[in-house]
């Protein structure tokens, strides 16, 4: 029967393999009493079989602790100086070719058309300007129309990188130019509209600019 199987002694050879040893009847009863006392609620040490014969027995249960996922500390991220040392933002000389960035420009034209709801001739200039202020400009063709440094005026190229204080553009002569935003005015053509960007009021990163609220100003000085 099942009871005889449960109470049967473990063969000596099997006990050696599994690391167990058969107990005598008195030892087994003592172990059972200790187990039930520690596991069954309100057990008073009476007949061990009586609580099992007429109702369900509630054994103590403790939920396994969840392992806390360690969040990545801010200290493990690279700062700006480390990124510069690793030259993460440096465009290699073999990649400094204007034609390589023409597909990016075509993608930007499609993107800005969607952002500005189609760039219709009837679109309001104020509406387009507000959309442009928060748009991503990577791939746009920028031209420097005014600057306190005369050598920058007339520079035209595709914007390949935008930082907080500078635009990095590549010209048709395959030269990468770094133009400071401050004290410069840029023109940008999109779908028949020409907009002017005053760099001194544009000194934010692209990710920051998308969430910034711009105020309308009467006059802007270089």
mmCIF file of C-alpha atoms in Angstrom, residues 13 16 35 102 106 132 180 199 202 213 218 220:
data_model
loop_
_atom_site.group_PDB
_atom_site.id
_atom_site.type_symbol
_atom_site.label_atom_id
_atom_site.label_comp_id
_atom_site.label_asym_id
_atom_site.label_seq_id
_atom_site.Cartn_x
_atom_site.Cartn_y
_atom_site.Cartn_z
ATOM 1 C CA UNK A 13 23.208 1.498 -1.007
ATOM 2 C CA UNK A 16 24.686 6.332 0.393
ATOM 3 C CA UNK A 35 7.989 19.478 11.675
ATOM 4 C CA UNK A 102 22.654 63.926 -50.009
ATOM 5 C CA UNK A 106 16.352 64.104 -49.167
ATOM 6 C CA UNK A 132 10.848 74.908 -37.690
ATOM 7 C CA UNK A 180 29.214 79.186 -34.208
ATOM 8 C CA UNK A 199 21.832 81.634 -33.978
ATOM 9 C CA UNK A 202 19.054 79.148 -31.078
ATOM 10 C CA UNK A 213 8.749 77.342 -25.570
ATOM 11 C CA UNK A 218 10.254 92.432 -31.446
ATOM 12 C CA UNK A 220 16.884 90.554 -32.397
#
